[in-house]
CSV table of C-alpha atoms (C1' of nucleotides) in Angstrom, one decimal:
chain,number,residue,atom,x,y,z
A,1,MET,CA,-19.9,-9.2,-9.2
A,2,LYS,CA,-17.1,-7.7,-7.5
A,3,LYS,CA,-19.0,-8.0,-4.3
A,4,GLU,CA,-19.7,-11.6,-4.8
A,5,GLN,CA,-15.9,-12.5,-5.6
A,6,LEU,CA,-14.8,-10.9,-2.3
A,7,LYS,CA,-17.6,-12.5,-0.4
A,8,LYS,CA,-16.1,-15.7,-1.7
A,9,GLY,CA,-12.8,-14.7,-0.5
A,10,LEU,CA,-11.5,-14.4,-4.0
A,11,PRO,CA,-9.8,-11.5,-5.4
A,12,PRO,CA,-11.9,-9.3,-7.5
A,13,ARG,CA,-10.9,-9.7,-11.1
A,14,TYR,CA,-12.2,-9.4,-14.5
A,15,THR,CA,-14.1,-12.7,-15.2
A,16,GLY,CA,-13.4,-12.6,-18.9
A,17,LYS,CA,-17.1,-12.4,-19.7
A,18,CYS,CA,-16.6,-10.4,-23.0
A,19,ARG,CA,-13.2,-12.0,-23.9
A,20,ASN,CA,-14.4,-13.7,-27.1
A,21,LEU,CA,-17.5,-11.9,-28.3
A,22,THR,CA,-18.5,-12.4,-31.8
A,23,LYS,CA,-19.0,-9.7,-34.1
A,24,GLU,CA,-22.8,-10.1,-33.9
A,25,GLU,CA,-22.9,-9.8,-30.3
A,26,LYS,CA,-20.6,-6.9,-30.3
A,27,GLU,CA,-22.8,-5.1,-32.6
A,28,LYS,CA,-25.7,-6.0,-30.4
A,29,LEU,CA,-24.3,-4.4,-27.4
A,30,LYS,CA,-23.4,-1.4,-29.3
A,31,LYS,CA,-26.6,-0.9,-30.4
A,32,GLU,CA,-27.7,-1.2,-26.9
A,33,GLY,CA,-25.8,2.0,-26.3
A,34,ARG,CA,-22.8,0.1,-24.4
A,35,LYS,CA,-19.2,1.8,-24.7
A,36,PRO,CA,-16.5,-0.9,-24.6
A,37,VAL,CA,-13.2,-0.7,-22.8
A,38,ILE,CA,-10.0,-2.1,-24.4
A,39,ARG,CA,-8.4,-4.9,-22.3
A,40,PHE,CA,-5.1,-6.7,-22.6
A,41,LYS,CA,-5.5,-10.3,-23.2
A,42,LEU,CA,-3.3,-12.0,-20.9
A,43,PRO,CA,-1.4,-14.9,-21.9
A,44,GLU,CA,-2.1,-18.0,-20.0
A,45,ASN,CA,0.4,-19.8,-17.4
A,46,GLU,CA,3.3,-17.5,-18.4
A,47,LYS,CA,6.0,-16.6,-15.7
A,48,ILE,CA,6.9,-13.0,-15.7
A,49,VAL,CA,10.4,-12.6,-14.0
A,50,TRP,CA,12.5,-9.8,-13.8
A,51,GLU,CA,16.0,-8.8,-11.9
A,52,ASP,CA,14.7,-5.9,-9.8
A,53,LEU,CA,18.0,-3.6,-9.0
A,54,VAL,CA,16.9,-3.1,-5.6
A,55,LYS,CA,14.7,-6.4,-4.6
A,56,GLY,CA,16.5,-9.1,-6.5
A,57,VAL,CA,14.5,-11.5,-8.8
A,58,LEU,CA,10.9,-10.9,-8.6
A,59,GLU,CA,8.6,-13.3,-10.3
A,60,PHE,CA,4.8,-13.3,-11.0
A,61,ASP,CA,2.3,-15.6,-12.6
A,62,SER,CA,0.2,-14.2,-15.5
A,63,SER,CA,-2.8,-16.0,-14.2
A,64,ASN,CA,-2.1,-14.0,-10.8
A,65,ILE,CA,-2.0,-10.5,-11.8
A,66,GLY,CA,-5.7,-9.6,-11.8
A,67,GLY,CA,-7.2,-10.9,-14.9
A,68,ASP,CA,-7.0,-9.1,-18.1
A,69,PHE,CA,-6.8,-5.3,-17.4
A,70,VAL,CA,-8.0,-2.2,-19.0
A,71,ILE,CA,-5.9,-0.3,-21.1
A,72,VAL,CA,-8.3,1.9,-23.0
A,73,ARG,CA,-11.2,3.5,-21.2
A,74,SER,CA,-14.8,3.4,-22.5
A,75,ASN,CA,-14.4,7.1,-23.1
A,76,GLY,CA,-11.5,6.3,-25.3
A,77,ILE,CA,-8.7,7.5,-22.9
A,78,PRO,CA,-5.9,5.1,-22.3
A,79,VAL,CA,-4.8,4.1,-18.5
A,80,TYR,CA,-1.7,4.9,-16.8
A,81,ASN,CA,-0.4,1.3,-17.2
A,82,PHE,CA,-0.7,1.2,-20.8
A,83,VAL,CA,0.6,4.9,-21.2
A,84,VAL,CA,3.7,4.8,-19.1
A,85,VAL,CA,5.0,1.8,-21.2
A,86,ILE,CA,4.6,3.9,-24.4
A,87,ASP,CA,5.8,7.1,-23.0
A,88,ASP,CA,9.0,5.4,-21.3
A,89,HIS,CA,9.9,3.5,-24.6
A,90,LEU,CA,9.4,6.8,-26.5
A,91,MET,CA,11.6,8.6,-24.5
A,92,ASN,CA,14.1,5.7,-24.5
A,93,ILE,CA,14.1,5.3,-20.8
A,94,THR,CA,16.6,2.6,-19.6
A,95,HIS,CA,16.0,2.5,-15.8
A,96,VAL,CA,12.5,2.8,-14.2
A,97,ILE,CA,13.3,3.8,-10.6
A,98,ARG,CA,10.1,4.0,-8.4
A,99,GLY,CA,8.5,3.1,-5.2
A,100,GLU,CA,8.0,-0.5,-4.3
A,101,ASP,CA,4.2,0.2,-4.5
A,102,HIS,CA,4.5,-0.1,-8.1
A,103,ILE,CA,5.9,-3.8,-7.9
A,104,SER,CA,2.6,-5.3,-8.8
A,105,ASN,CA,2.3,-2.8,-11.9
A,106,THR,CA,5.5,-4.1,-13.2
A,107,PRO,CA,4.3,-7.6,-14.6
A,108,LYS,CA,1.4,-5.9,-16.6
A,109,GLN,CA,3.9,-3.3,-17.9
A,110,ILE,CA,6.5,-5.9,-18.6
A,111,LEU,CA,3.6,-7.9,-20.6
A,112,LEU,CA,2.9,-4.8,-22.7
A,113,TYR,CA,6.7,-4.2,-23.6
A,114,LYS,CA,6.7,-8.1,-24.9
A,115,ALA,CA,3.4,-7.4,-26.8
A,116,PHE,CA,5.1,-4.3,-28.7
A,117,ASN,CA,8.3,-6.2,-29.0
A,118,TRP,CA,10.3,-3.5,-27.4
A,119,ASP,CA,13.2,-3.4,-25.2
A,120,ILE,CA,12.2,-3.9,-21.4
A,121,PRO,CA,13.9,-1.3,-19.3
A,122,LYS,CA,15.6,-2.3,-16.0
A,123,PHE,CA,13.6,-1.8,-13.0
A,124,ALA,CA,14.5,-0.7,-9.4
A,125,HIS,CA,11.7,-0.6,-6.7
A,126,LEU,CA,12.9,1.6,-3.8
A,127,PRO,CA,11.4,0.6,-0.5
A,128,ILE,CA,8.9,3.2,0.7
A,129,ILE,CA,9.4,5.5,3.4
A,130,LEU,CA,7.3,4.9,6.5
A,131,GLY,CA,5.9,7.2,9.3
A,132,LYS,CA,6.6,7.1,13.1
A,133,ASP,CA,3.5,4.7,13.1
A,134,LYS,CA,5.1,2.5,10.5
A,135,SER,CA,2.7,3.1,7.9
A,136,LYS,CA,3.2,4.7,4.6
A,137,LEU,CA,4.6,8.4,4.9
A,138,SER,CA,1.7,10.8,4.2
A,139,LYS,CA,0.7,14.4,5.0
A,140,ARG,CA,-0.8,13.4,8.5
A,141,HIS,CA,2.6,12.4,9.6
A,142,GLY,CA,3.6,16.1,9.3
A,143,SER,CA,5.9,18.0,7.1
A,144,THR,CA,6.4,15.9,3.9
A,145,SER,CA,7.1,18.4,1.3
A,146,VAL,CA,10.6,19.9,0.3
A,147,GLU,CA,9.1,23.6,0.6
A,148,GLU,CA,8.2,22.7,4.2
A,149,PHE,CA,11.7,22.1,5.1
A,150,ARG,CA,13.1,24.7,3.3
A,151,SER,CA,10.8,27.2,5.0
A,152,LYS,CA,11.9,25.8,8.3
A,153,GLY,CA,15.3,26.5,7.7
A,154,TYR,CA,16.9,23.4,6.5
A,155,LEU,CA,19.8,23.6,4.0
A,156,PRO,CA,19.2,21.8,0.6
A,157,GLU,CA,22.4,20.1,1.2
A,158,SER,CA,21.3,18.8,4.6
A,159,LEU,CA,18.1,17.5,3.3
A,160,ILE,CA,19.9,15.5,0.5
A,161,ASN,CA,22.4,14.3,2.9
A,162,PHE,CA,19.5,13.1,5.2
A,163,LEU,CA,17.4,11.5,2.6
A,164,ALA,CA,20.4,9.9,0.8
A,165,LEU,CA,21.2,8.2,4.3
A,166,LEU,CA,17.6,6.9,4.6
A,167,GLY,CA,17.9,3.4,3.0
A,168,TRP,CA,21.1,3.7,1.6
A,169,TYR,CA,24.8,3.4,2.7
A,170,PRO,CA,28.0,3.5,0.8
A,171,ASN,CA,29.7,0.5,-0.2
A,172,GLU,CA,32.4,-0.5,2.1
A,173,LYS,CA,35.2,-0.6,0.0
A,174,LEU,CA,34.8,2.4,-1.9
A,175,TYR,CA,34.1,4.2,1.3
A,176,LYS,CA,36.8,3.1,3.4
A,177,GLU,CA,39.2,5.2,1.4
A,178,ILE,CA,37.6,8.3,1.6
A,179,SER,CA,36.3,7.9,5.3
A,180,GLN,CA,39.5,8.4,6.8
A,181,LYS,CA,39.9,11.8,5.5
A,182,LYS,CA,36.3,12.9,6.3
A,183,GLU,CA,35.4,15.2,9.3
A,184,HIS,CA,32.5,13.1,10.0
A,185,PRO,CA,31.6,9.9,8.8
A,186,GLU,CA,27.9,10.5,7.8
A,187,ILE,CA,28.4,13.9,6.2
A,188,PHE,CA,28.5,13.9,2.5
A,189,THR,CA,28.9,16.7,0.2
A,190,LYS,CA,26.6,16.5,-3.1
A,191,GLU,CA,29.8,15.4,-5.0
A,192,GLU,CA,30.9,12.6,-2.8
A,193,LEU,CA,27.2,11.3,-3.0
A,194,ILE,CA,27.6,11.4,-6.7
A,195,GLU,CA,30.7,9.7,-6.3
A,196,LEU,CA,29.6,6.8,-4.1
A,197,PHE,CA,26.0,6.2,-4.8
A,198,ASP,CA,24.8,2.9,-6.3
A,199,LEU,CA,21.3,1.2,-6.6
A,200,LYS,CA,23.1,-2.1,-5.6
A,201,ASP,CA,23.7,-0.5,-2.2
A,202,VAL,CA,20.3,0.5,-1.3
A,203,ASN,CA,18.8,-1.5,1.5
A,204,PRO,CA,15.5,-3.0,0.5
A,205,ALA,CA,13.8,-2.8,3.8
A,206,PRO,CA,11.6,0.3,4.3
A,207,ALA,CA,12.8,3.0,6.3
A,208,ILE,CA,10.9,5.2,9.1
A,209,PHE,CA,11.2,8.8,8.5
A,210,ASP,CA,12.8,10.2,11.7
A,211,THR,CA,14.4,13.7,11.4
A,212,THR,CA,16.3,13.7,14.4
A,213,LYS,CA,19.4,12.9,12.4
A,214,LEU,CA,18.3,15.9,10.1
A,215,ASP,CA,18.6,18.3,12.7
A,216,PHE,CA,22.3,17.2,13.5
A,217,ILE,CA,23.3,17.1,9.9
A,218,ASN,CA,21.7,20.8,9.5
A,219,GLU,CA,23.6,22.0,12.4
A,220,PHE,CA,26.5,20.5,11.0
A,221,PHE,CA,26.3,22.3,7.8
A,222,ILE,CA,25.5,25.5,9.4
A,223,ARG,CA,28.6,25.4,11.5
A,224,LYS,CA,31.0,24.3,8.6
A,225,LEU,CA,29.9,26.7,5.9
A,226,ASP,CA,31.8,29.9,5.0
A,227,LEU,CA,29.9,32.9,5.9
A,228,ASP,CA,29.6,34.0,2.2
A,229,THR,CA,27.8,30.7,1.6
A,230,LEU,CA,25.7,31.2,4.8
A,231,TYR,CA,24.8,34.5,3.9
A,232,LYS,CA,23.5,33.2,0.5
A,233,HIS,CA,21.5,30.6,1.9
A,234,LEU,CA,19.8,33.2,4.5
A,235,LYS,CA,19.1,35.5,1.4
A,236,GLU,CA,17.2,32.4,-0.2
A,237,PHE,CA,15.6,31.5,3.1
A,238,VAL,CA,14.0,35.0,3.6
A,239,LYS,CA,12.1,34.7,0.2
A,240,VAL,CA,9.8,31.8,1.7
A,241,ARG,CA,9.5,33.5,4.9
A,242,GLU,CA,7.1,36.2,5.6
A,243,ASP,CA,8.4,37.2,9.0
A,244,PHE,CA,12.3,37.6,8.3
A,245,ASP,CA,13.8,39.6,5.4
A,246,ILE,CA,17.4,40.9,4.6
A,247,LYS,CA,17.4,44.1,2.7
A,248,GLU,CA,20.6,45.7,1.2
A,249,ILE,CA,20.5,49.4,0.8
A,250,GLY,CA,24.2,50.4,-0.1
A,251,ASP,CA,26.4,49.3,2.7
A,252,THR,CA,23.6,49.0,5.3
A,253,LEU,CA,21.7,45.9,5.9
A,254,VAL,CA,18.0,46.3,7.0
A,255,ILE,CA,17.1,42.9,8.9
A,256,LYS,CA,13.4,42.4,9.3
A,257,ILE,CA,12.4,40.2,12.2
A,258,LYS,CA,8.8,39.6,12.9
A,259,ASP,CA,7.5,43.1,12.7
A,260,LYS,CA,10.5,44.9,13.9
A,261,GLU,CA,13.5,46.4,11.6
A,262,PHE,CA,17.2,46.4,12.4
A,263,LYS,CA,19.7,48.3,10.6
A,264,THR,CA,23.6,47.2,10.5
A,265,ASP,CA,26.3,46.6,8.4
A,266,LYS,CA,27.5,43.4,6.6
A,267,LYS,CA,30.8,43.4,8.7
A,268,THR,CA,28.8,43.5,11.9
A,269,PHE,CA,26.4,41.0,10.6
A,270,TYR,CA,28.9,38.6,9.7
A,271,LYS,CA,30.5,39.0,13.0
A,272,ALA,CA,27.3,38.4,14.7
A,273,ILE,CA,26.8,35.3,12.8
A,274,ASP,CA,30.3,34.0,13.6
A,275,LEU,CA,29.8,34.4,17.2
A,276,THR,CA,26.5,32.7,17.6
A,277,ARG,CA,26.6,29.8,14.9
A,278,ASN,CA,27.1,27.0,17.2
A,279,TYR,CA,23.6,27.5,18.6
A,280,TYR,CA,21.9,27.3,15.3
A,281,LYS,CA,19.9,24.1,14.4
A,282,THR,CA,18.2,25.8,11.6
A,283,LEU,CA,18.2,29.2,9.5
A,284,GLU,CA,15.5,30.5,11.6
A,285,ASP,CA,17.7,30.5,14.7
A,286,VAL,CA,20.0,32.7,13.0
A,287,PHE,CA,17.5,35.4,13.5
A,288,VAL,CA,16.6,34.4,16.9
A,289,TYR,CA,20.4,34.7,18.0
A,290,LEU,CA,21.0,37.9,15.8
A,291,LYS,CA,17.9,39.8,17.3
A,292,GLU,CA,19.5,39.6,20.8
A,293,LEU,CA,23.0,41.2,19.4
A,294,LEU,CA,21.3,43.8,17.0
A,295,THR,CA,19.1,45.5,19.4
A,296,ASP,CA,19.4,46.8,22.9
A,297,LYS,CA,15.9,46.7,23.8
A,298,PHE,CA,14.6,43.4,25.2
A,299,GLU,CA,12.3,42.0,27.6
A,300,ILE,CA,13.2,40.2,30.7
A,301,ASP,CA,12.2,36.4,30.4
A,302,LYS,CA,10.1,35.1,33.4
A,303,LYS,CA,12.5,32.4,34.5
A,304,ALA,CA,15.2,35.3,34.5
A,305,LEU,CA,12.9,37.5,36.6
A,306,GLU,CA,12.2,34.5,39.0
A,307,PHE,CA,16.0,34.3,39.3
A,308,ILE,CA,16.5,38.0,40.6
A,309,LYS,CA,13.6,37.7,42.8
A,310,THR,CA,15.2,34.6,44.3
A,311,ASN,CA,18.5,36.1,44.5
A,312,PRO,CA,17.9,39.6,45.9
A,313,GLU,CA,21.5,40.5,46.1
A,314,SER,CA,21.4,40.2,42.1
A,315,ILE,CA,20.4,43.9,42.2
A,316,LYS,CA,23.8,45.0,43.9
A,317,VAL,CA,25.8,43.0,41.6
A,318,ILE,CA,24.1,44.8,38.7
A,319,GLU,CA,24.7,48.3,40.1
A,320,LYS,CA,28.3,47.4,41.1
A,321,PHE,CA,28.7,46.3,37.6
A,322,PHE,CA,27.3,49.4,35.9
A,323,GLU,CA,29.3,51.7,38.1
A,324,LYS,CA,32.7,49.9,37.1
A,325,VAL,CA,31.8,49.5,33.3
A,326,LYS,CA,31.3,53.6,33.5
A,327,LEU,CA,34.8,53.9,34.7
A,328,GLU,CA,36.4,51.8,31.9
A,329,GLN,CA,37.7,53.4,28.5
A,330,VAL,CA,37.0,50.4,26.6
A,331,LEU,CA,35.2,47.3,27.2
A,332,ASN,CA,36.8,43.7,26.1
A,333,LYS,CA,37.4,40.4,27.6
A,334,ASP,CA,40.2,41.5,29.8
A,335,THR,CA,38.6,44.5,31.1
A,336,PHE,CA,35.3,42.5,31.7
A,337,LYS,CA,37.4,40.0,33.5
A,338,LYS,CA,39.0,42.5,35.7
A,339,ILE,CA,35.5,44.0,36.5
A,340,VAL,CA,34.1,40.6,37.3
A,341,LYS,CA,37.0,39.6,39.8
A,342,SER,CA,36.8,43.0,41.6
A,343,ILE,CA,33.0,42.5,42.1
A,344,GLN,CA,33.8,39.3,43.4
A,345,LYS,CA,36.0,40.2,46.0
A,346,GLU,CA,34.1,43.4,47.2
A,347,LEU,CA,30.7,41.8,47.2
A,348,LYS,CA,32.0,38.3,48.0
A,349,VAL,CA,29.7,36.6,45.5
A,350,LYS,CA,30.8,34.1,43.0
A,351,GLY,CA,29.7,31.5,40.4
A,352,LYS,CA,26.2,31.5,39.1
A,353,LYS,CA,25.2,34.5,41.4
A,354,LEU,CA,27.9,36.5,40.2
A,355,TYR,CA,27.4,35.9,36.4
A,356,MET,CA,23.6,35.3,35.9
A,357,PRO,CA,22.8,38.9,37.4
A,358,ILE,CA,25.3,40.3,34.7
A,359,ARG,CA,23.7,38.0,32.3
A,360,ILE,CA,20.1,38.9,32.8
A,361,ALA,CA,20.8,42.8,32.9
A,362,LEU,CA,22.4,42.3,29.7
A,363,THR,CA,20.2,40.0,27.6
A,364,GLY,CA,17.1,39.3,29.6
A,365,LYS,CA,17.8,35.6,29.3
A,366,LEU,CA,19.3,32.6,31.4
A,367,GLN,CA,21.8,31.3,28.7
A,368,GLY,CA,23.0,32.6,25.6
A,369,LEU,CA,26.8,33.0,24.1
A,370,GLU,CA,29.7,33.4,26.5
A,371,LEU,CA,29.4,36.7,28.2
A,372,ASP,CA,33.1,38.1,27.6
A,373,THR,CA,32.4,37.6,23.8
A,374,LEU,CA,29.0,39.3,24.2
A,375,ILE,CA,30.4,42.3,25.9
A,376,GLU,CA,33.4,42.7,23.5
A,377,PHE,CA,31.0,42.7,20.5
A,378,LEU,CA,28.5,45.3,22.1
A,379,GLY,CA,31.3,47.7,23.5
A,380,LYS,CA,30.9,50.2,26.3
A,381,GLU,CA,28.2,52.1,24.7
A,382,ARG,CA,25.9,49.6,24.3
A,383,VAL,CA,26.4,47.8,27.5
A,384,ILE,CA,25.5,50.9,29.3
A,385,ASN,CA,22.3,51.1,27.1
A,386,ARG,CA,21.3,48.0,27.9
A,387,LEU,CA,21.9,48.4,31.8
A,388,LYS,CA,19.9,51.5,31.6
A,389,ASN,CA,17.2,49.7,29.8
A,390,PHE,CA,17.4,46.8,32.3
A,391,PHE,CA,16.6,49.3,35.2
A,392,LEU,CA,13.5,50.6,33.2
A,393,GLU,CA,12.2,47.4,32.6
A,394,GLY,CA,12.7,46.5,36.4
A,395,GLU,CA,10.8,49.5,37.4
A,396,LYS,CA,7.8,48.4,35.1
A,397,ASN,CA,7.9,45.0,36.7
A,398,ASP,CA,8.1,46.1,40.4
B,1,G,C1',-8.8,-12.8,2.1
B,2,A,C1',-5.0,-13.3,-2.3
B,3,C,C1',-0.6,-12.0,-4.3
B,4,C,C1',4.0,-9.5,-3.3
B,5,C,C1',7.8,-6.9,-0.4
B,6,C,C1',10.5,-6.8,4.5
B,7,G,C1',12.1,-8.3,9.5
B,8,U,C1',20.1,-6.1,13.1
B,9,C,C1',20.4,-1.0,19.2
B,10,G,C1',15.0,3.9,20.1
B,11,U,C1',16.0,5.6,14.8
B,12,C,C1',19.3,5.4,10.2
B,13,U,C1',22.4,1.3,9.1
B,14,A,C1',27.4,-2.2,8.3
B,15,G,C1',27.9,-7.4,8.2
B,16,C,C1',24.2,-11.7,5.2
B,17,C,C1',25.2,-13.2,-1.6
B,18,C,C1',30.8,-16.1,-0.6
B,19,G,C1',29.2,-19.5,7.0
B,20,G,C1',34.3,-18.9,11.4
B,21,C,C1',37.7,-12.3,11.7
B,22,C,C1',30.8,-10.5,15.3
B,23,U,C1',32.5,-10.6,22.5
B,24,A,C1',27.6,-8.1,16.1
B,25,G,C1',30.8,-2.4,13.9
B,26,G,C1',29.5,3.0,12.9
B,27,A,C1',26.0,7.4,13.0
B,28,C,C1',21.9,10.0,15.4
B,29,A,C1',19.3,10.5,19.9
B,30,C,C1',19.9,9.4,25.4
B,31,C,C1',22.9,9.0,29.7
B,32,G,C1',27.6,10.1,32.8
B,33,C,C1',32.4,12.7,33.2
B,34,C,C1',35.9,16.4,31.3
B,35,C,C1',36.2,21.6,29.6
B,36,U,C1',33.5,26.2,30.9
B,37,U,C1',32.6,30.3,37.2
B,38,U,C1',25.4,29.5,32.8
B,39,C,C1',23.9,27.2,28.4
B,40,A,C1',25.5,25.6,23.8
B,41,C,C1',30.2,23.7,21.2
B,42,G,C1',34.1,20.4,22.0
B,43,G,C1',36.6,16.0,24.1
B,44,C,C1',36.3,11.1,26.7
B,45,G,C1',33.0,7.2,28.0
B,46,G,C1',28.3,4.1,28.6
B,47,U,C1',23.2,1.9,28.1
B,48,A,C1',21.2,-0.5,23.8
B,49,A,C1',19.9,-5.1,18.6
B,50,C,C1',20.5,-10.6,15.3
B,51,G,C1',11.5,-11.6,15.6
B,52,C,C1',10.7,-16.9,17.2
B,53,G,C1',11.2,-22.1,16.4
B,54,G,C1',13.3,-26.0,14.1
B,55,G,C1',17.2,-28.0,10.9
B,56,U,C1',22.1,-28.1,8.1
B,57,U,C1',27.3,-27.8,10.0
B,58,C,C1',32.9,-28.8,14.2
B,59,A,C1',30.7,-23.7,13.4
B,60,A,C1',24.8,-19.5,11.7
B,61,A,C1',23.1,-12.6,12.3
B,62,U,C1',24.9,-15.3,7.7
B,63,C,C1',22.5,-21.6,4.3
B,64,C,C1',17.2,-24.3,4.3
B,65,C,C1',12.2,-24.9,6.3
B,66,G,C1',8.1,-23.3,9.5
B,67,C,C1',5.8,-19.6,12.3
B,68,C,C1',5.2,-14.9,13.9
B,69,G,C1',5.1,-9.8,13.0
B,70,G,C1',5.0,-5.3,10.0
B,71,G,C1',4.1,-3.0,5.3
B,72,G,C1',2.2,-2.7,0.2
B,73,U,C1',-1.0,-3.9,-4.0
B,74,C,C1',-5.4,-5.5,-5.5
B,75,G,C1',-9.7,0.8,-10.2
B,76,C,C1',-11.9,2.6,-17.0
B,77,C,C1',-6.2,6.6,-10.3
B,78,A,C1',-1.6,7.8,-11.2
RNA sequence: GACCCCGUCGUCUAGCCCGGCCUAGGACACCGCCCUUUCACGGCGGUAACGCGGGUUCAAAUCCCGCCGGGGUCGCCA
């Protein structure tokens, strides 16, 4: 039957074959062992109209919604369209807010409300979210669950902020008042969103799910949060990650990164975070940068190695630096500057050729936080440790 | 195919209802410059859009019609 309809270019729909069976006919079919379904008898030529809170006035014709639809299956279990109406009514639902893929269900549901003589709730059909290929967002487009974003190190407030902006923008008048005071025009706290949000301002057009802006929002929140709050987020974050952990044992913190553990105290931990937070995109990055500050053992990046090989005078710079560091009582930004200047004079190198070797010797990398800040944080003893390690590593590589 | 929804920068959008203030505004991304003897941060600046065609009008992104394009729904699934 269905195939025939499709062939003729007609939409598959119930033909009304058993719409008006007599008692005798029903009995006969029952005896044959046929189990009946219960269908909703559609009114003829009735317009079903509602004002959708997002899409505006929507109108369907009863002759155009697929024929008498099933409300109870032959096994006696009722179907969704029938059940939601009863359920929502019983729960005193006033607003039905859902994806626009439900638009075509709505006329059926409205008819049921009418048949029951129940109040019809307000409907709001939100546009669906599209993947990069503009089709309905699904698993094959990558992460789609909140859990995945959590475990990637996105803060809950970042996701909320991002999602709110996907298909919604604050009402101009309301927004203008507060926008003056805002640090950033599109960063919203939960409270602001609650204050500003209105279904009326939802854009009826579907939006593509592109997380570029989410990265920005997350960076922003991570930078602005106070350290205690950030710490709380980190504690939550490690719960969903096998490779990271933060244990508090008395005053010491044991930080697990991959299969290594580092001991430190909260004060140092906070200091380290504060120095590196401008580099974070996600909470995951916290650990990446922390590792650099918490241990003096490191490997030298390929590119860093390359730099040293192509700039042989680098070794001289590092040796000189080592010598001079040993002579200093304490290492801070000032003494660092002094040392660098004297190396510059004595070896006649400057710029990248002067700073890079030192950076590589201390971190094994070509980029990172500012050298003077790093050195002040490490202190003399650890700087010496690192330099020694560098020369040991160097021997291995030779 | 039928029915329905949608169509402003690469992306998220403001403006559209109530035509002139739109030479189309903002944000992210991108590019450039400045700051920094690296990178990032920060500051400044730049590239970039009304799907197309007809009307209506002195005037259209805004109103009307058609087309095109994209998406959704067509189950005894939810």
